PDB file of C-alpha atoms in Angstrom:
ATOM      1  CA  UNK A 208     -14.425 -14.701 -32.951  1.00 55.00           C
ATOM      2  CA  UNK A 209     -17.180 -13.640 -30.532  1.00 62.00           C
ATOM      3  CA  UNK A 210     -19.821 -11.207 -31.682  1.00 65.00           C
ATOM      4  CA  UNK A 211     -20.305  -7.844 -30.007  1.00 69.00           C
ATOM      5  CA  UNK A 212     -23.331  -9.159 -28.113  1.00 70.00           C
ATOM      6  CA  UNK A 213     -21.266 -11.937 -26.497  1.00 66.00           C
ATOM      7  CA  UNK A 214     -22.477 -14.771 -28.698  1.00 69.00           C
ATOM      8  CA  UNK A 215     -20.387 -16.818 -31.050  1.00 65.00           C
ATOM      9  CA  UNK A 216     -17.434 -19.164 -30.933  1.00 62.00           C
ATOM     10  CA  UNK A 217     -14.870 -18.489 -28.297  1.00 61.00           C
ATOM     11  CA  UNK A 218     -12.338 -21.110 -29.303  1.00 59.00           C
ATOM     12  CA  UNK A 219     -10.047 -23.344 -27.274  1.00 61.00           C
ATOM     13  CA  UNK A 220      -9.008 -22.021 -23.875  1.00 55.00           C
ATOM     14  CA  UNK A 221     -11.262 -18.993 -24.021  1.00 55.00           C
ATOM     15  CA  UNK A 222     -13.543 -18.162 -21.157  1.00 57.00           C
ATOM     16  CA  UNK A 223     -13.254 -17.074 -17.597  1.00 59.00           C
ATOM     17  CA  UNK A 224      -9.963 -17.561 -15.859  1.00 55.00           C
ATOM     18  CA  UNK A 225      -8.125 -19.264 -18.680  1.00 59.00           C
ATOM     19  CA  UNK A 226      -4.466 -19.192 -17.721  1.00 59.00           C
ATOM     20  CA  UNK A 227      -5.054 -17.071 -14.649  1.00 58.00           C
ATOM     21  CA  UNK A 228      -4.728 -17.774 -10.959  1.00 57.00           C
ATOM     22  CA  UNK A 229      -7.339 -17.260  -8.297  1.00 58.00           C
ATOM     23  CA  UNK A 230      -6.088 -13.782  -7.402  1.00 56.00           C
ATOM     24  CA  UNK A 231      -4.895 -14.859  -3.975  1.00 57.00           C
ATOM     25  CA  UNK A 232      -1.417 -14.073  -2.789  1.00 54.00           C
ATOM     26  CA  UNK A 233      -1.070 -10.822  -4.682  1.00 53.00           C
ATOM     27  CA  UNK A 234       0.739  -7.980  -2.985  1.00 52.00           C
ATOM     28  CA  UNK A 235       3.342  -8.094  -0.281  1.00 54.00           C
ATOM     29  CA  UNK A 236       3.358 -10.574   2.548  1.00 52.00           C
ATOM     30  CA  UNK A 237       3.163  -8.973   5.967  1.00 52.00           C
ATOM     31  CA  UNK A 238       3.118 -11.987   8.264  1.00 57.00           C
ATOM     32  CA  UNK A 239       1.791 -11.064  11.695  1.00 58.00           C
ATOM     33  CA  UNK A 240       2.945  -7.457  11.747  1.00 53.00           C
ATOM     34  CA  UNK A 241       0.428  -4.659  11.209  1.00 57.00           C
ATOM     35  CA  UNK A 242       0.452  -2.684   7.984  1.00 64.00           C
ATOM     36  CA  UNK A 243       1.853   0.832   8.083  1.00 68.00           C
ATOM     37  CA  UNK A 244       3.171   2.690  11.097  1.00 73.00           C
ATOM     38  CA  UNK A 245       1.918   3.570  14.529  1.00 88.00           C
ATOM     39  CA  UNK A 246       4.568   6.241  15.098  1.00 93.00           C
ATOM     40  CA  UNK A 247       6.198   8.740  12.737  1.00 94.00           C
ATOM     41  CA  UNK A 248       9.833   9.592  13.545  1.00 95.00           C
ATOM     42  CA  UNK A 249      12.067  12.369  12.256  1.00 96.00           C
ATOM     43  CA  UNK A 250      15.315  10.920  10.874  1.00 95.00           C
ATOM     44  CA  UNK A 251      17.170  14.190  11.559  1.00 96.00           C
ATOM     45  CA  UNK A 252      16.241  15.241  15.110  1.00 96.00           C
ATOM     46  CA  UNK A 253      14.510  12.083  16.395  1.00 94.00           C
ATOM     47  CA  UNK A 254      11.166  13.733  17.228  1.00 96.00           C
ATOM     48  CA  UNK A 255       8.322  11.203  17.422  1.00 95.00           C
ATOM     49  CA  UNK A 256       4.602  11.746  16.927  1.00 94.00           C
ATOM     50  CA  UNK A 257       1.622   9.441  16.580  1.00 93.00           C
ATOM     51  CA  UNK A 258       0.682   8.401  13.061  1.00 91.00           C
ATOM     52  CA  UNK A 259      -2.480   9.902  11.561  1.00 90.00           C
ATOM     53  CA  UNK A 260      -4.455   7.212   9.738  1.00 90.00           C
ATOM     54  CA  UNK A 261      -4.695   7.889   6.015  1.00 92.00           C
ATOM     55  CA  UNK A 262      -1.724  10.279   5.950  1.00 92.00           C
ATOM     56  CA  UNK A 263       1.649   8.689   5.114  1.00 93.00           C
ATOM     57  CA  UNK A 264       4.463   9.633   7.496  1.00 93.00           C
ATOM     58  CA  UNK A 265       6.566  10.568   4.462  1.00 94.00           C
ATOM     59  CA  UNK A 266       4.100  13.383   3.677  1.00 95.00           C
ATOM     60  CA  UNK A 267       4.306  14.937   7.178  1.00 95.00           C
ATOM     61  CA  UNK A 268       6.999  17.481   8.099  1.00 96.00           C
ATOM     62  CA  UNK A 269       8.616  17.441  11.520  1.00 96.00           C
ATOM     63  CA  UNK A 270       7.218  20.297  13.635  1.00 95.00           C
ATOM     64  CA  UNK A 271      10.697  20.979  15.056  1.00 96.00           C
ATOM     65  CA  UNK A 272      13.083  20.899  12.067  1.00 97.00           C
ATOM     66  CA  UNK A 273      10.709  20.660   9.020  1.00 96.00           C
ATOM     67  CA  UNK A 274      12.306  17.408   7.745  1.00 96.00           C
ATOM     68  CA  UNK A 275       9.990  14.768   6.265  1.00 96.00           C
ATOM     69  CA  UNK A 276       9.073  12.093   8.813  1.00 95.00           C
ATOM     70  CA  UNK A 277       9.493   8.314   8.451  1.00 93.00           C
ATOM     71  CA  UNK A 278       7.305   5.474   9.651  1.00 90.00           C
ATOM     72  CA  UNK A 279       8.679   3.258  12.437  1.00 82.00           C
ATOM     73  CA  UNK A 280       7.200  -0.079  11.248  1.00 70.00           C
ATOM     74  CA  UNK A 281       7.801   0.557   7.539  1.00 57.00           C
ATOM     75  CA  UNK A 282       9.970  -1.969   5.749  1.00 48.00           C
TER      76      UNK A 282
END
């Protein structure tokens, strides 16, 4: 068992990255499409407005009917 200062026996298979991948390929695959939306659309009345970076469309209310918007490119 290793000591608190990091010295000591670590045993078989211990050390950096034992049993772990490189960390690549995590998350969802997007292919060639951009992440997020460029336009927010109201599912109720169809009103469209440009997406504000950093603010999810699902957090914005439609200025016409007060329904929560949806992103156009969201999957």
